[in-house]
PDB file of C-alpha atoms in Angstrom:
ATOM      1  CA  UNK A   1      68.581 141.744 132.973  1.00  0.00           C
ATOM      2  CA  UNK A   2      69.381 139.006 130.522  1.00  0.00           C
ATOM      3  CA  UNK A   3      70.398 135.333 130.590  1.00  0.00           C
ATOM      4  CA  UNK A   4      71.786 133.611 127.486  1.00  0.00           C
ATOM      5  CA  UNK A   5      70.814 129.937 127.145  1.00  0.00           C
ATOM      6  CA  UNK A   6      72.940 128.069 124.604  1.00  0.00           C
ATOM      7  CA  UNK A   7      71.440 124.706 123.649  1.00  0.00           C
ATOM      8  CA  UNK A   8      74.304 122.787 122.056  1.00  0.00           C
ATOM      9  CA  UNK A   9      72.142 119.751 121.279  1.00  0.00           C
ATOM     10  CA  UNK A  10      70.852 118.974 117.783  1.00  0.00           C
ATOM     11  CA  UNK A  11      67.651 117.786 119.509  1.00  0.00           C
ATOM     12  CA  UNK A  12      65.650 120.957 120.154  1.00  0.00           C
ATOM     13  CA  UNK A  13      63.341 119.129 122.569  1.00  0.00           C
ATOM     14  CA  UNK A  14      65.720 116.457 123.848  1.00  0.00           C
ATOM     15  CA  UNK A  15      66.962 115.791 127.366  1.00  0.00           C
ATOM     16  CA  UNK A  16      69.463 118.674 127.349  1.00  0.00           C
ATOM     17  CA  UNK A  17      66.786 121.173 126.249  1.00  0.00           C
ATOM     18  CA  UNK A  18      64.341 119.848 128.866  1.00  0.00           C
ATOM     19  CA  UNK A  19      66.940 120.247 131.609  1.00  0.00           C
ATOM     20  CA  UNK A  20      67.821 123.735 130.424  1.00  0.00           C
ATOM     21  CA  UNK A  21      64.122 124.687 130.535  1.00  0.00           C
ATOM     22  CA  UNK A  22      64.004 123.444 134.140  1.00  0.00           C
ATOM     23  CA  UNK A  23      66.957 125.708 134.972  1.00  0.00           C
ATOM     24  CA  UNK A  24      65.067 128.577 133.310  1.00  0.00           C
ATOM     25  CA  UNK A  25      61.924 127.704 135.315  1.00  0.00           C
ATOM     26  CA  UNK A  26      63.905 128.479 138.472  1.00  0.00           C
ATOM     27  CA  UNK A  27      65.039 131.899 137.239  1.00  0.00           C
ATOM     28  CA  UNK A  28      63.390 135.050 138.547  1.00  0.00           C
ATOM     29  CA  UNK A  29      60.688 136.310 136.149  1.00  0.00           C
ATOM     30  CA  UNK A  30      62.303 139.733 135.727  1.00  0.00           C
ATOM     31  CA  UNK A  31      65.016 138.200 133.523  1.00  0.00           C
ATOM     32  CA  UNK A  32      64.835 138.068 129.739  1.00  0.00           C
ATOM     33  CA  UNK A  33      65.993 134.699 128.445  1.00  0.00           C
ATOM     34  CA  UNK A  34      67.751 134.607 125.074  1.00  0.00           C
ATOM     35  CA  UNK A  35      67.472 130.970 123.872  1.00  0.00           C
ATOM     36  CA  UNK A  36      69.889 129.863 121.134  1.00  0.00           C
ATOM     37  CA  UNK A  37      69.732 126.497 119.351  1.00  0.00           C
ATOM     38  CA  UNK A  38      73.421 126.337 118.504  1.00  0.00           C
ATOM     39  CA  UNK A  39      73.089 123.482 115.991  1.00  0.00           C
ATOM     40  CA  UNK A  40      70.793 125.662 113.842  1.00  0.00           C
ATOM     41  CA  UNK A  41      73.339 128.463 113.483  1.00  0.00           C
ATOM     42  CA  UNK A  42      75.085 129.316 110.226  1.00  0.00           C
ATOM     43  CA  UNK A  43      78.772 129.468 111.232  1.00  0.00           C
ATOM     44  CA  UNK A  44      81.987 129.136 109.285  1.00  0.00           C
ATOM     45  CA  UNK A  45      84.724 126.945 110.718  1.00  0.00           C
ATOM     46  CA  UNK A  46      87.363 128.562 112.888  1.00  0.00           C
ATOM     47  CA  UNK A  47      90.584 128.904 110.888  1.00  0.00           C
ATOM     48  CA  UNK A  48      92.872 129.078 113.904  1.00  0.00           C
ATOM     49  CA  UNK A  49      94.332 132.276 112.423  1.00  0.00           C
ATOM     50  CA  UNK A  50      94.590 133.890 115.898  1.00  0.00           C
ATOM     51  CA  UNK A  51      93.674 137.325 114.432  1.00  0.00           C
ATOM     52  CA  UNK A  52      90.866 137.526 117.005  1.00  0.00           C
ATOM     53  CA  UNK A  53      93.522 137.859 119.699  1.00  0.00           C
ATOM     54  CA  UNK A  54      94.754 141.159 118.254  1.00  0.00           C
ATOM     55  CA  UNK A  55      91.600 142.662 116.705  1.00  0.00           C
ATOM     56  CA  UNK A  56      89.222 141.665 119.531  1.00  0.00           C
ATOM     57  CA  UNK A  57      86.708 139.695 117.477  1.00  0.00           C
ATOM     58  CA  UNK A  58      86.631 136.922 114.895  1.00  0.00           C
ATOM     59  CA  UNK A  59      88.191 138.086 111.610  1.00  0.00           C
ATOM     60  CA  UNK A  60      85.899 135.926 109.441  1.00  0.00           C
ATOM     61  CA  UNK A  61      82.998 137.609 107.583  1.00  0.00           C
ATOM     62  CA  UNK A  62      79.926 138.311 109.733  1.00  0.00           C
ATOM     63  CA  UNK A  63      77.821 135.226 110.483  1.00  0.00           C
ATOM     64  CA  UNK A  64      75.767 133.795 113.345  1.00  0.00           C
ATOM     65  CA  UNK A  65      78.854 133.186 115.510  1.00  0.00           C
ATOM     66  CA  UNK A  66      79.447 136.955 115.664  1.00  0.00           C
ATOM     67  CA  UNK A  67      75.795 137.632 116.551  1.00  0.00           C
ATOM     68  CA  UNK A  68      75.762 135.043 119.348  1.00  0.00           C
ATOM     69  CA  UNK A  69      79.067 136.400 120.649  1.00  0.00           C
ATOM     70  CA  UNK A  70      77.358 139.764 121.127  1.00  0.00           C
ATOM     71  CA  UNK A  71      74.487 138.066 122.970  1.00  0.00           C
ATOM     72  CA  UNK A  72      76.928 136.285 125.304  1.00  0.00           C
ATOM     73  CA  UNK A  73      78.822 139.524 125.964  1.00  0.00           C
ATOM     74  CA  UNK A  74      75.674 141.424 126.939  1.00  0.00           C
ATOM     75  CA  UNK A  75      74.175 138.633 129.060  1.00  0.00           C
ATOM     76  CA  UNK A  76      74.315 138.871 132.847  1.00  0.00           C
ATOM     77  CA  UNK A  77      74.463 135.078 133.170  1.00  0.00           C
ATOM     78  CA  UNK A  78      74.840 131.978 131.017  1.00  0.00           C
ATOM     79  CA  UNK A  79      73.318 128.514 130.711  1.00  0.00           C
ATOM     80  CA  UNK A  80      75.236 126.131 128.468  1.00  0.00           C
ATOM     81  CA  UNK A  81      73.763 122.762 127.555  1.00  0.00           C
ATOM     82  CA  UNK A  82      75.397 120.014 125.528  1.00  0.00           C
ATOM     83  CA  UNK A  83      74.974 116.331 124.899  1.00  0.00           C
ATOM     84  CA  UNK A  84      78.057 114.253 125.623  1.00  0.00           C
ATOM     85  CA  UNK A  85      79.868 113.364 122.387  1.00  0.00           C
ATOM     86  CA  UNK A  86      82.985 111.236 122.819  1.00  0.00           C
ATOM     87  CA  UNK A  87      83.503 112.596 126.329  1.00  0.00           C
ATOM     88  CA  UNK A  88      83.250 116.173 125.102  1.00  0.00           C
ATOM     89  CA  UNK A  89      80.774 118.895 124.151  1.00  0.00           C
ATOM     90  CA  UNK A  90      78.923 118.802 120.826  1.00  0.00           C
ATOM     91  CA  UNK A  91      80.865 119.911 117.756  1.00  0.00           C
ATOM     92  CA  UNK A  92      78.484 122.823 117.081  1.00  0.00           C
ATOM     93  CA  UNK A  93      78.930 124.201 120.589  1.00  0.00           C
ATOM     94  CA  UNK A  94      82.702 123.777 120.328  1.00  0.00           C
ATOM     95  CA  UNK A  95      82.689 125.695 117.035  1.00  0.00           C
ATOM     96  CA  UNK A  96      80.659 128.555 118.557  1.00  0.00           C
ATOM     97  CA  UNK A  97      83.036 128.797 121.517  1.00  0.00           C
ATOM     98  CA  UNK A  98      86.134 128.567 119.284  1.00  0.00           C
ATOM     99  CA  UNK A  99      84.814 131.434 117.183  1.00  0.00           C
ATOM    100  CA  UNK A 100      84.238 133.587 120.271  1.00  0.00           C
ATOM    101  CA  UNK A 101      87.526 133.370 122.162  1.00  0.00           C
ATOM    102  CA  UNK A 102      87.700 137.204 122.503  1.00  0.00           C
ATOM    103  CA  UNK A 103      84.237 137.260 124.094  1.00  0.00           C
ATOM    104  CA  UNK A 104      85.558 135.083 126.904  1.00  0.00           C
ATOM    105  CA  UNK A 105      89.139 136.246 127.275  1.00  0.00           C
ATOM    106  CA  UNK A 106      91.601 138.894 126.270  1.00  0.00           C
ATOM    107  CA  UNK A 107      95.287 139.326 127.024  1.00  0.00           C
ATOM    108  CA  UNK A 108      96.965 141.638 129.475  1.00  0.00           C
ATOM    109  CA  UNK A 109     100.011 143.652 128.439  1.00  0.00           C
ATOM    110  CA  UNK A 110     102.225 140.902 129.875  1.00  0.00           C
ATOM    111  CA  UNK A 111     100.483 138.308 127.676  1.00  0.00           C
ATOM    112  CA  UNK A 112      98.596 136.617 130.517  1.00  0.00           C
ATOM    113  CA  UNK A 113      94.910 135.795 129.913  1.00  0.00           C
ATOM    114  CA  UNK A 114      92.335 138.297 131.139  1.00  0.00           C
ATOM    115  CA  UNK A 115      88.735 137.170 131.736  1.00  0.00           C
ATOM    116  CA  UNK A 116      86.115 139.299 129.988  1.00  0.00           C
ATOM    117  CA  UNK A 117      83.026 137.939 131.773  1.00  0.00           C
ATOM    118  CA  UNK A 118      84.459 138.016 135.289  1.00  0.00           C
ATOM    119  CA  UNK A 119      82.055 137.187 138.084  1.00  0.00           C
ATOM    120  CA  UNK A 120      79.059 136.362 135.897  1.00  0.00           C
ATOM    121  CA  UNK A 121      77.244 133.173 136.976  1.00  0.00           C
ATOM    122  CA  UNK A 122      76.865 130.143 134.717  1.00  0.00           C
ATOM    123  CA  UNK A 123      75.135 126.758 134.770  1.00  0.00           C
ATOM    124  CA  UNK A 124      76.300 123.730 132.768  1.00  0.00           C
ATOM    125  CA  UNK A 125      73.848 121.042 131.607  1.00  0.00           C
ATOM    126  CA  UNK A 126      74.729 117.753 129.933  1.00  0.00           C
ATOM    127  CA  UNK A 127      73.166 114.395 129.135  1.00  0.00           C
ATOM    128  CA  UNK A 128      74.951 111.151 128.374  1.00  0.00           C
ATOM    129  CA  UNK A 129      73.929 107.709 127.091  1.00  0.00           C
ATOM    130  CA  UNK A 130      76.505 106.057 129.384  1.00  0.00           C
ATOM    131  CA  UNK A 131      74.896 104.909 132.652  1.00  0.00           C
ATOM    132  CA  UNK A 132      75.933 105.983 136.149  1.00  0.00           C
ATOM    133  CA  UNK A 133      78.690 105.593 137.413  1.00  0.00           C
ATOM    134  CA  UNK A 134      80.473 104.768 134.138  1.00  0.00           C
ATOM    135  CA  UNK A 135      79.609 108.221 132.782  1.00  0.00           C
ATOM    136  CA  UNK A 136      82.022 109.662 135.389  1.00  0.00           C
ATOM    137  CA  UNK A 137      84.577 106.863 135.578  1.00  0.00           C
ATOM    138  CA  UNK A 138      84.998 106.717 131.785  1.00  0.00           C
ATOM    139  CA  UNK A 139      85.086 110.538 131.630  1.00  0.00           C
ATOM    140  CA  UNK A 140      82.048 110.709 129.373  1.00  0.00           C
ATOM    141  CA  UNK A 141      79.713 113.317 130.918  1.00  0.00           C
ATOM    142  CA  UNK A 142      82.561 114.451 133.175  1.00  0.00           C
ATOM    143  CA  UNK A 143      84.642 115.119 130.058  1.00  0.00           C
ATOM    144  CA  UNK A 144      81.858 117.223 128.512  1.00  0.00           C
ATOM    145  CA  UNK A 145      81.415 119.217 131.725  1.00  0.00           C
ATOM    146  CA  UNK A 146      85.168 119.725 132.083  1.00  0.00           C
ATOM    147  CA  UNK A 147      85.459 120.954 128.470  1.00  0.00           C
ATOM    148  CA  UNK A 148      82.750 123.595 129.024  1.00  0.00           C
ATOM    149  CA  UNK A 149      84.225 124.515 132.434  1.00  0.00           C
ATOM    150  CA  UNK A 150      87.586 125.107 130.749  1.00  0.00           C
ATOM    151  CA  UNK A 151      86.109 127.814 128.511  1.00  0.00           C
ATOM    152  CA  UNK A 152      84.062 129.363 131.317  1.00  0.00           C
ATOM    153  CA  UNK A 153      87.092 129.451 133.614  1.00  0.00           C
ATOM    154  CA  UNK A 154      89.053 131.552 131.131  1.00  0.00           C
ATOM    155  CA  UNK A 155      86.001 133.811 130.779  1.00  0.00           C
ATOM    156  CA  UNK A 156      85.919 134.391 134.530  1.00  0.00           C
ATOM    157  CA  UNK A 157      82.484 132.864 135.069  1.00  0.00           C
ATOM    158  CA  UNK A 158      81.387 131.546 138.451  1.00  0.00           C
ATOM    159  CA  UNK A 159      79.836 128.113 137.880  1.00  0.00           C
ATOM    160  CA  UNK A 160      76.814 127.889 140.174  1.00  0.00           C
ATOM    161  CA  UNK A 161      75.388 124.582 138.983  1.00  0.00           C
ATOM    162  CA  UNK A 162      76.229 121.466 136.991  1.00  0.00           C
ATOM    163  CA  UNK A 163      73.309 119.275 135.936  1.00  0.00           C
ATOM    164  CA  UNK A 164      74.103 115.806 134.538  1.00  0.00           C
ATOM    165  CA  UNK A 165      71.608 113.211 133.283  1.00  0.00           C
ATOM    166  CA  UNK A 166      73.392 109.880 132.669  1.00  0.00           C
ATOM    167  CA  UNK A 167      72.019 106.712 131.059  1.00  0.00           C
ATOM    168  CA  UNK A 168      69.672 108.279 128.499  1.00  0.00           C
ATOM    169  CA  UNK A 169      69.980 105.296 126.139  1.00  0.00           C
ATOM    170  CA  UNK A 170      67.984 103.009 128.437  1.00  0.00           C
ATOM    171  CA  UNK A 171      66.121 105.626 130.485  1.00  0.00           C
ATOM    172  CA  UNK A 172      65.150 108.901 128.828  1.00  0.00           C
ATOM    173  CA  UNK A 173      63.100 109.990 131.848  1.00  0.00           C
ATOM    174  CA  UNK A 174      64.485 112.657 134.162  1.00  0.00           C
ATOM    175  CA  UNK A 175      64.277 111.983 137.894  1.00  0.00           C
ATOM    176  CA  UNK A 176      62.616 114.419 140.288  1.00  0.00           C
ATOM    177  CA  UNK A 177      65.976 114.898 142.005  1.00  0.00           C
ATOM    178  CA  UNK A 178      67.693 116.068 138.806  1.00  0.00           C
ATOM    179  CA  UNK A 179      64.753 118.357 137.964  1.00  0.00           C
ATOM    180  CA  UNK A 180      64.905 119.826 141.465  1.00  0.00           C
ATOM    181  CA  UNK A 181      68.673 120.488 141.137  1.00  0.00           C
ATOM    182  CA  UNK A 182      68.078 122.150 137.768  1.00  0.00           C
ATOM    183  CA  UNK A 183      65.486 124.552 139.201  1.00  0.00           C
ATOM    184  CA  UNK A 184      67.678 125.265 142.232  1.00  0.00           C
ATOM    185  CA  UNK A 185      70.550 126.127 139.865  1.00  0.00           C
ATOM    186  CA  UNK A 186      68.253 128.557 138.049  1.00  0.00           C
ATOM    187  CA  UNK A 187      67.341 130.263 141.327  1.00  0.00           C
ATOM    188  CA  UNK A 188      70.991 130.512 142.292  1.00  0.00           C
ATOM    189  CA  UNK A 189      71.876 131.897 138.856  1.00  0.00           C
ATOM    190  CA  UNK A 190      69.275 134.643 139.074  1.00  0.00           C
ATOM    191  CA  UNK A 191      70.038 135.448 142.728  1.00  0.00           C
ATOM    192  CA  UNK A 192      73.747 135.915 142.013  1.00  0.00           C
ATOM    193  CA  UNK A 193      73.042 137.912 138.858  1.00  0.00           C
ATOM    194  CA  UNK A 194      70.846 140.378 140.774  1.00  0.00           C
ATOM    195  CA  UNK A 195      73.570 141.155 143.337  1.00  0.00           C
TER     196      UNK A 195
END
């Protein structure tokens, strides 16, 4: 069984990556983890041509976005991590998700969206420089989480954990409580995937 871990942070060993590794530490050892540093991918910009809706995959020439789309499709569960940028996910992660709309959703004959990853579990991880509680009130980390949730909802994923580390500008350390929640989310992810 396989879990895809998409690190949407340009910092390969930053707070988001550390939290994602804690989620992975809670996952049952029988899972293969496919780690992807999204900011290192070679991807063309989405053209908004909408051809993917009719042909079932991105119409642009083959690049890393296609390859990662195949990884996501085959994975039994998903971990998505992103720093908070302007109350949203990172631009690289957004580009990857934009390029893979058909991996997450299709359309029924009546035109209504149809989830393509229905019932698969997912965990969302984010970090934010804005301190608690402003990170939620000002929709900073909450905005990033909501943006990722929006994509996962259309894909049919069941979100089993949301890990948020606020205030990284003044305190880069991660509390024991957040680390514990991250590991618990990993256990829940693997338990639901094995059912």
